[in-house]
Tab-separated table of C-alpha atoms in Angstrom:
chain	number	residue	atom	x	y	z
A	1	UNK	CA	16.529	-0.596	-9.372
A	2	UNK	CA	12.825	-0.280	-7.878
A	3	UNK	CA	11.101	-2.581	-4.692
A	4	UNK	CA	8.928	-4.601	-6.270
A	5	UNK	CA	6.620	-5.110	-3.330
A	6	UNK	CA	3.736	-7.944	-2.464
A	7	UNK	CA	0.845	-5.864	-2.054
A	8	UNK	CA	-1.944	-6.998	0.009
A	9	UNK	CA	-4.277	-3.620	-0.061
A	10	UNK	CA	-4.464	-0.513	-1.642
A	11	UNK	CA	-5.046	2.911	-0.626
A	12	UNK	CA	-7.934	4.754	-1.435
A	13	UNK	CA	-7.498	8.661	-0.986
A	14	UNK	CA	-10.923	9.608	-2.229
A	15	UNK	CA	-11.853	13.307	-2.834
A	16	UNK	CA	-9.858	14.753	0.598
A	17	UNK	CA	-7.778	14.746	3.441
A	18	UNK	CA	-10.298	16.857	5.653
A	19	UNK	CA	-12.366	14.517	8.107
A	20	UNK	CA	-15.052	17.160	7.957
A	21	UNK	CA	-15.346	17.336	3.920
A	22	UNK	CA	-15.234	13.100	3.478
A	23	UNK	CA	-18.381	12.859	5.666
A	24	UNK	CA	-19.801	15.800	3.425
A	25	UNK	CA	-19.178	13.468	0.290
A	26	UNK	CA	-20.003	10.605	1.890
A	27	UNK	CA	-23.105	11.937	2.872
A	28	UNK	CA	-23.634	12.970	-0.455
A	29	UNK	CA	-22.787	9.881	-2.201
A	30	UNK	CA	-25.296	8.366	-0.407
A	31	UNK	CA	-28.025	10.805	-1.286
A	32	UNK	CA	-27.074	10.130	-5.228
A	33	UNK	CA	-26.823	6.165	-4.534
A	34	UNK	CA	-30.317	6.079	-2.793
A	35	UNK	CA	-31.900	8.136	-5.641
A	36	UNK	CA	-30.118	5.676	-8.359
A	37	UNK	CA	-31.042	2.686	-6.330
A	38	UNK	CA	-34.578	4.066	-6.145
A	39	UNK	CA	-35.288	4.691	-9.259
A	40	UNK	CA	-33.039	1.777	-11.659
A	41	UNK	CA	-35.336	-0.583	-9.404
A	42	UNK	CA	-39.131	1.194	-10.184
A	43	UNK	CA	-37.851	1.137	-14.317
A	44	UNK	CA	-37.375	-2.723	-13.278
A	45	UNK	CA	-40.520	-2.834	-11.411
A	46	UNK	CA	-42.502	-1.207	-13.850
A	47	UNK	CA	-41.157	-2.802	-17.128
A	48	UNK	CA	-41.815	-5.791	-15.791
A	49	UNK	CA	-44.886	-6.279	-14.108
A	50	UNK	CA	-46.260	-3.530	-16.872
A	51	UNK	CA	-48.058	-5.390	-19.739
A	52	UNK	CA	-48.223	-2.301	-22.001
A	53	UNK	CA	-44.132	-2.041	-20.979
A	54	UNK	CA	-43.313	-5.512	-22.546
A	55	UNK	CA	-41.815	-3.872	-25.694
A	56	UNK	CA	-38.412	-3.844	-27.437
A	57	UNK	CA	-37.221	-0.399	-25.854
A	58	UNK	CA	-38.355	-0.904	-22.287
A	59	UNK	CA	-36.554	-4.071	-22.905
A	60	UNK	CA	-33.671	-2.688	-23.420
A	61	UNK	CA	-34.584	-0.025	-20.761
A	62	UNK	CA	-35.081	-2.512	-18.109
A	63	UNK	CA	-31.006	-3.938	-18.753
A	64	UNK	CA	-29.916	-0.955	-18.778
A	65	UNK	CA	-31.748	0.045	-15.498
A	66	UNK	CA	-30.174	-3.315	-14.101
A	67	UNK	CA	-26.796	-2.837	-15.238
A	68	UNK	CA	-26.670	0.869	-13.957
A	69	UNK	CA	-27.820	-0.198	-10.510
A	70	UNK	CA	-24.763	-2.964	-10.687
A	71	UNK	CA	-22.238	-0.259	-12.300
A	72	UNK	CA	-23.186	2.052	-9.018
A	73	UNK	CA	-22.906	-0.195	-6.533
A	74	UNK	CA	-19.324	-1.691	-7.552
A	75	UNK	CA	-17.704	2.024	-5.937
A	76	UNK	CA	-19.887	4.291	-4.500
A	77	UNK	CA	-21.528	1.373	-1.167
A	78	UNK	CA	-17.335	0.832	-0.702
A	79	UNK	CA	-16.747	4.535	-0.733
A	80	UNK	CA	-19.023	5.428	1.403
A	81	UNK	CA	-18.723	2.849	4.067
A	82	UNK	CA	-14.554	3.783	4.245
A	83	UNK	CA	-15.883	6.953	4.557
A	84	UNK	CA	-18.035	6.899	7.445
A	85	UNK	CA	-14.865	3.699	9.030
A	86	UNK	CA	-12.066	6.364	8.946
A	87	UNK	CA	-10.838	3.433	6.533
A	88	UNK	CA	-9.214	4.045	3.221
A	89	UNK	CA	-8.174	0.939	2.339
A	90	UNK	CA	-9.302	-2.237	-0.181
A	91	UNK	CA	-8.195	-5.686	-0.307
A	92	UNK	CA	-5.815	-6.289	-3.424
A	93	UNK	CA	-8.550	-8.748	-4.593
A	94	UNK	CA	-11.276	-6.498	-3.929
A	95	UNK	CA	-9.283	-4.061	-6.159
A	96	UNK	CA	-9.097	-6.403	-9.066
A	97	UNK	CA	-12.838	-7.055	-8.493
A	98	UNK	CA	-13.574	-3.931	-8.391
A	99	UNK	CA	-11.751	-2.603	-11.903
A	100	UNK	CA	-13.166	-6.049	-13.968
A	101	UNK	CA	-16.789	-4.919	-12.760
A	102	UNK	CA	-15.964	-1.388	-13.393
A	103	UNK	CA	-14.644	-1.941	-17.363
A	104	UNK	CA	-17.519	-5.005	-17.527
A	105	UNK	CA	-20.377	-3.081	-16.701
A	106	UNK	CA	-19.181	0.334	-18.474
A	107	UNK	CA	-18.510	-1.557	-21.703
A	108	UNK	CA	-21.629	-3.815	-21.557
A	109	UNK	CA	-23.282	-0.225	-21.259
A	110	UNK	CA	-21.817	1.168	-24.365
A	111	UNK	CA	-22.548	-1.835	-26.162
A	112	UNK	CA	-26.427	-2.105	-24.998
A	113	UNK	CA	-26.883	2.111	-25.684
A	114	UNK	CA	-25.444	1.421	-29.465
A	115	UNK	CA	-28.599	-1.495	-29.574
A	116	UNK	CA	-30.799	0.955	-28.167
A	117	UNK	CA	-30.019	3.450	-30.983
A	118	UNK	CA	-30.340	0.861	-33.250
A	119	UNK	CA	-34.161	0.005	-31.964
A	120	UNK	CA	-35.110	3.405	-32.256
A	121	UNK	CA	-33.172	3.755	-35.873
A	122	UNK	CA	-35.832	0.563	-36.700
A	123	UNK	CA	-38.463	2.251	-34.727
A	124	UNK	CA	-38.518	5.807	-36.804
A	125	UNK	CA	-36.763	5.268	-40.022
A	126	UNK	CA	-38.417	1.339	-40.660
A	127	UNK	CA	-41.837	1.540	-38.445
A	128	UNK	CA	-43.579	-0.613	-40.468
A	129	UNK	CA	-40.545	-3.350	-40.402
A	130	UNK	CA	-40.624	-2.881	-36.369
A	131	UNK	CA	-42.579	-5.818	-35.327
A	132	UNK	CA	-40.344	-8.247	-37.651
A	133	UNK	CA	-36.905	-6.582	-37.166
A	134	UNK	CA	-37.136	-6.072	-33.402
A	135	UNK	CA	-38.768	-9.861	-32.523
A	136	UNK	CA	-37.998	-10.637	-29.067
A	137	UNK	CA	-35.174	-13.418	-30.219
A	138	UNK	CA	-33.160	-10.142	-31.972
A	139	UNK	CA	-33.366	-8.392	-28.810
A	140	UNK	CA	-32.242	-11.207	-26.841
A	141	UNK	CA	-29.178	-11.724	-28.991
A	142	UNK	CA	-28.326	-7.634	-29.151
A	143	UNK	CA	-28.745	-8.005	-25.230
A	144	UNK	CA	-26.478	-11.275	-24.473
A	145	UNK	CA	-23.853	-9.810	-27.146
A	146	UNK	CA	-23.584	-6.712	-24.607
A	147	UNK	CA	-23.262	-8.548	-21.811
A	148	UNK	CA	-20.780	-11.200	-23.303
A	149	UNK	CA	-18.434	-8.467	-24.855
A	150	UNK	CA	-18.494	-6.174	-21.826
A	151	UNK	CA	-17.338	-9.389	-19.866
A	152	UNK	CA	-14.490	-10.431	-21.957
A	153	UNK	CA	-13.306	-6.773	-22.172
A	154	UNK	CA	-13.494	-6.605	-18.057
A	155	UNK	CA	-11.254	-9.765	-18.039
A	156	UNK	CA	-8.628	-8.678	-20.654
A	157	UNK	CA	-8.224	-5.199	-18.855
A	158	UNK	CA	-8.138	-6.741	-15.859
A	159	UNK	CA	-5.205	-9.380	-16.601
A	160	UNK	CA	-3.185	-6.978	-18.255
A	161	UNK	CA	-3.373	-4.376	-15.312
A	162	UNK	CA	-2.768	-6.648	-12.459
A	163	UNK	CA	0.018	-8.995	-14.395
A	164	UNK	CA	2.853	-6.034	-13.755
A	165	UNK	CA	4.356	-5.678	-10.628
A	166	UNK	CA	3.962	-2.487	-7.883
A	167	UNK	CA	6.412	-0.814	-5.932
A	168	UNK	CA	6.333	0.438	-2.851
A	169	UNK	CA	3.785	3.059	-3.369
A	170	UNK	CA	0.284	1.579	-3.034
A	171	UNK	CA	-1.752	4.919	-2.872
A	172	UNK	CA	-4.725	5.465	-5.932
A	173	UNK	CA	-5.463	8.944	-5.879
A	174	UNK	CA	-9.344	8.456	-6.959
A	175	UNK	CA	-12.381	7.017	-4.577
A	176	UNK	CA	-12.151	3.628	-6.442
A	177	UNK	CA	-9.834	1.229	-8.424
A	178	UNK	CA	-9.481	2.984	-11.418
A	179	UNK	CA	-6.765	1.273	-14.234
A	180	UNK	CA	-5.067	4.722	-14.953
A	181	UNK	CA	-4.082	5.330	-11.320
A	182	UNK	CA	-3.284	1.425	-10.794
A	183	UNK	CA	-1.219	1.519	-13.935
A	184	UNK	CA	0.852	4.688	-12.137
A	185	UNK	CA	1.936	2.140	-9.153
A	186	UNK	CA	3.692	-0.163	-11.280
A	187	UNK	CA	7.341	-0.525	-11.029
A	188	UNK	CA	7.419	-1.964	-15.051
A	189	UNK	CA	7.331	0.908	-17.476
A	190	UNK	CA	6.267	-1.663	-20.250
A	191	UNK	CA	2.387	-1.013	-20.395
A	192	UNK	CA	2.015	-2.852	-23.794
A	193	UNK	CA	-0.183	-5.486	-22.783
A	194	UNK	CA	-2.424	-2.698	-21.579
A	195	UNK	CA	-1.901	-0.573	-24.091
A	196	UNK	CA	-2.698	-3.546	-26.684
A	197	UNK	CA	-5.777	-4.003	-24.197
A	198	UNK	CA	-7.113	-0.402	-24.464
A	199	UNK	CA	-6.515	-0.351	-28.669
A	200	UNK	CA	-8.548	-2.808	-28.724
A	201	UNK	CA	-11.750	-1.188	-26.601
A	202	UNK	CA	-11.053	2.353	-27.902
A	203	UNK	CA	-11.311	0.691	-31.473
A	204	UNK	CA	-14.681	-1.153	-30.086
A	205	UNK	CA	-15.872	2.078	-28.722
A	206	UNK	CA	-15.572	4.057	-31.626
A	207	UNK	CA	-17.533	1.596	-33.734
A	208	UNK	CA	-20.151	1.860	-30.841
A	209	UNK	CA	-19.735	5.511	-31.276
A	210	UNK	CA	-19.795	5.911	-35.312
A	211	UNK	CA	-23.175	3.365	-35.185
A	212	UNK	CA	-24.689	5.393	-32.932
A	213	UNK	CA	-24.092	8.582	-34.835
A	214	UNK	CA	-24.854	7.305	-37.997
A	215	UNK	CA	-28.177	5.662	-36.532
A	216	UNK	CA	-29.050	9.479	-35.204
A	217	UNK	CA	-28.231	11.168	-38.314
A	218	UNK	CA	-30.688	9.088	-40.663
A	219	UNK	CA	-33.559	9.598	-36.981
A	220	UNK	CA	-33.132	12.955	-36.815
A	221	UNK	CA	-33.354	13.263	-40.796
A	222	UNK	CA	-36.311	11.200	-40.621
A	223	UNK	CA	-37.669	13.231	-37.517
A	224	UNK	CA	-37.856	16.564	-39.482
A	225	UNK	CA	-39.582	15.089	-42.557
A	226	UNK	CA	-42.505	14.753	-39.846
A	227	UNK	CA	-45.519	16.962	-40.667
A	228	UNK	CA	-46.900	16.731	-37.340
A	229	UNK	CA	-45.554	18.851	-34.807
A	230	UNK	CA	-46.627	16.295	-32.037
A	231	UNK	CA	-44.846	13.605	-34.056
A	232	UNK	CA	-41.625	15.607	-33.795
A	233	UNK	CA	-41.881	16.234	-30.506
A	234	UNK	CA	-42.323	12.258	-29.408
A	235	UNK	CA	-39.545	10.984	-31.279
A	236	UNK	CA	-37.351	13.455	-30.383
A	237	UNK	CA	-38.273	13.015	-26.685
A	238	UNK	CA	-37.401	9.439	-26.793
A	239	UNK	CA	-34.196	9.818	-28.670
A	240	UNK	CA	-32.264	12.955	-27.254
A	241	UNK	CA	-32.153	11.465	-23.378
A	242	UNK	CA	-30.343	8.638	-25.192
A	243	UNK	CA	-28.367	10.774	-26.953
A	244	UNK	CA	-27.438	13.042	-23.585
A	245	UNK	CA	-26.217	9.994	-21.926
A	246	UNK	CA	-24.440	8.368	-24.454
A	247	UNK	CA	-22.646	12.024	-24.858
A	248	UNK	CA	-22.020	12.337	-21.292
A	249	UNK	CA	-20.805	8.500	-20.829
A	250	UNK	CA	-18.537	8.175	-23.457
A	251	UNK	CA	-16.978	11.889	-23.271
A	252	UNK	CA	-15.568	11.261	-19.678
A	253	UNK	CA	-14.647	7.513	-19.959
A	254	UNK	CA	-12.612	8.863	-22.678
A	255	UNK	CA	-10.690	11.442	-20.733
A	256	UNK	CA	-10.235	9.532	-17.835
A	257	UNK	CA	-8.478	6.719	-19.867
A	258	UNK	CA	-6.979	8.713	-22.829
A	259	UNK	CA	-5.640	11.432	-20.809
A	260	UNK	CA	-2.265	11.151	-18.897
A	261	UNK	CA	-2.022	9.927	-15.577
A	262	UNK	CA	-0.755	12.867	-12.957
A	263	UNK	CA	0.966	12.117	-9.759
A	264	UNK	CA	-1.371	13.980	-8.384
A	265	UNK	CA	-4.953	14.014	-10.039
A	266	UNK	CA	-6.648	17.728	-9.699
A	267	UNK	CA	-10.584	17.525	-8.171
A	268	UNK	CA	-11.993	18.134	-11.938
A	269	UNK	CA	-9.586	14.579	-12.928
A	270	UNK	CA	-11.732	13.213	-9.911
A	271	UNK	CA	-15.007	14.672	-11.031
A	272	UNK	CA	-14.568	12.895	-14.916
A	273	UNK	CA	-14.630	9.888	-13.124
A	274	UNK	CA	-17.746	10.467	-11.223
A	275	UNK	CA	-19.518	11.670	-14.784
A	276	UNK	CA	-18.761	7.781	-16.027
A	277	UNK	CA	-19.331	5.939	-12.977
A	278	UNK	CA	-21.993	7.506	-10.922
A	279	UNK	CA	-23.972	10.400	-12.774
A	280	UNK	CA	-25.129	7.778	-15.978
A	281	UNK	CA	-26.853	5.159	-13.263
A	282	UNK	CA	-28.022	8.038	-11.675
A	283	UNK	CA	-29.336	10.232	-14.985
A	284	UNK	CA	-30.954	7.448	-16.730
A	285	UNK	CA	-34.039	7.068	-14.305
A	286	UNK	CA	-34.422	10.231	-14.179
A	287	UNK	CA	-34.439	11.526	-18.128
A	288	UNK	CA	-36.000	8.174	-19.019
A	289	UNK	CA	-39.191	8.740	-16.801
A	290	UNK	CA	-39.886	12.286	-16.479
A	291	UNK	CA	-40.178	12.715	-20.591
A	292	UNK	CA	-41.820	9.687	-20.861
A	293	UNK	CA	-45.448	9.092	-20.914
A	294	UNK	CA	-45.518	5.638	-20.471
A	295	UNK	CA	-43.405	5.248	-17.721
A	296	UNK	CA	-45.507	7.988	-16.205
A	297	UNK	CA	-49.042	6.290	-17.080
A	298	UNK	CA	-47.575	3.208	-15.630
A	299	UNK	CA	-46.446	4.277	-12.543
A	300	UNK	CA	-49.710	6.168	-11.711
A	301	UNK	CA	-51.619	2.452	-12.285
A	302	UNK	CA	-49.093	1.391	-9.977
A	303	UNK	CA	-49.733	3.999	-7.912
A	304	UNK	CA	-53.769	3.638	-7.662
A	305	UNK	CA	-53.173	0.236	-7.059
A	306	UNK	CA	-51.564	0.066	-4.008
């Protein structure tokens, strides 16, 4: 028989035991946070007050630039201030907060990257559809249908990871609430509910998945058939930073929940979590500006105006 225990907090052990190396992360954390923060809020700025930015994909662009500066701030601000308290620990509420945002925001991500493929699918392959296809009403809907499905994923993970009980044991090897490591804690070795849970967002995001290849296949097909060499070069420009982050996002969210849990998680375990929690919110500004000329020619009008 197993303590089932009433647990009031959790215990964060982050990335190390060493005083000297958790102010070196922190420290570091908040480098990559400021940068994020920085530059999710000029896409915002720019997309909106930009009348030459009030298209379908900087639509798009501007959620995701939103979401990603919500996805990074629901670890990396409690990280860091632990950090710098000699504190390791979160509330048992601020724990289930913290995994619904987590699985909310990282599923309302996949689900907005599949529409973006899907506007630049109707942008290359149907350009002269565009305008009718991609009407601000469609966008609206492909937008609200990310956020609504991301939301009712975040609850159903988050009900069936908190309804089992925990035992003594109230340590979470990893720098945030993460359902693998919570899952570990529980006294109950029936994880079906969970299990049911994750079939059902695994089978989600491998329909997000096969769209999006299937949408890059026919663009890239498309892409080559284009006799201009500058032609090439745009579309590919705007499609293969979408394509690196979609990679990147949905390679280590599927590691870190597919994989088996270990007692005791190795620093790459740790790392797979920081390449789907902090490095997409912090990539996106950066591939999404530096290839693009608009964002550049709006930002220096922005710039000569001030």
């Amino acid at each position: 028989m197993t303590n089932v225990t009433m647990v009031t907090e959790f215990i964060l052990m982050g990335f190390s035991e060493v005083r000297e190396l958790q102010i070196l992360y922190a420290v570091l954390f908040l480098l990559i946070y400021l940068g994020a923060l920085l530059g999710n809020l000029l896409i915002i700025s720019l997309t909106t007050f930009d009348d030459q930015l009030h298209t379908p994909m900087y639509f798009f662009l501007k959620h995701l630039s939103f979401l990603d500066l919500c996805y990074i701030s629901v670890t990396v601000p409690k990280f860091i201030s632990n950090t710098l308290a000699n504190s390791h620990s979160i509330s048992f509420l601020g724990c289930i907060m913290q995994v619904f945002l987590v699985v909310f925001l990282a599923c309302t991500e996949l689900a907005l990257l599949t529409g973006m493929s899907y506007d630049r699918f109707v942008a290359i392959c149907h350009p002269l559809h565009y305008a009718i296809i991609m009407k601000r009403s469609t966008c609206v809907k492909i937008a609200a249908s990310s956020w609504l499905s991301g939301g009712l994923s975040g609850l159903l993970h988050t009900a069936t990871s908190f309804s089992l009980p925990f035992c003594d044991s109230t340590k979470i090897h990893q720098f945030f609430c993460e359902i693998p490591q919570i899952l570990r804690l529980s006294c109950s070795d029936d994880y079906s509910a969970e299990f049911g849970a994750l079939a059902v967002t695994s089978s989600l995001s491998f329909v997000c998945f096969f769209f999006i290849a299937i949408s890059y296949i026919h663009i890239f097909s498309k892409v080559l058939k284009i006799p201009s060499g500058e032609g090439r070069s745009k579309a590919f420009s705007t499609c293969m930073p979408h394509l690196i982050v979609v990679t990147i996002f949905l390679h280590s969210a599927a590691v870190a929940y597919l994989k088996p849990t270990s007692t005791c998680p190795s620093f790459v375990d740790l790392m797979v979590s920081v390449f789907y929690t902090i490095l997409p919110p912090t990539l996106n500004p950066i591939i999404y500006s530096l290839r693009n000329k608009d964002i550049k020619a709006a930002l220096r009008k922005l710039v000569r105006s001030l």
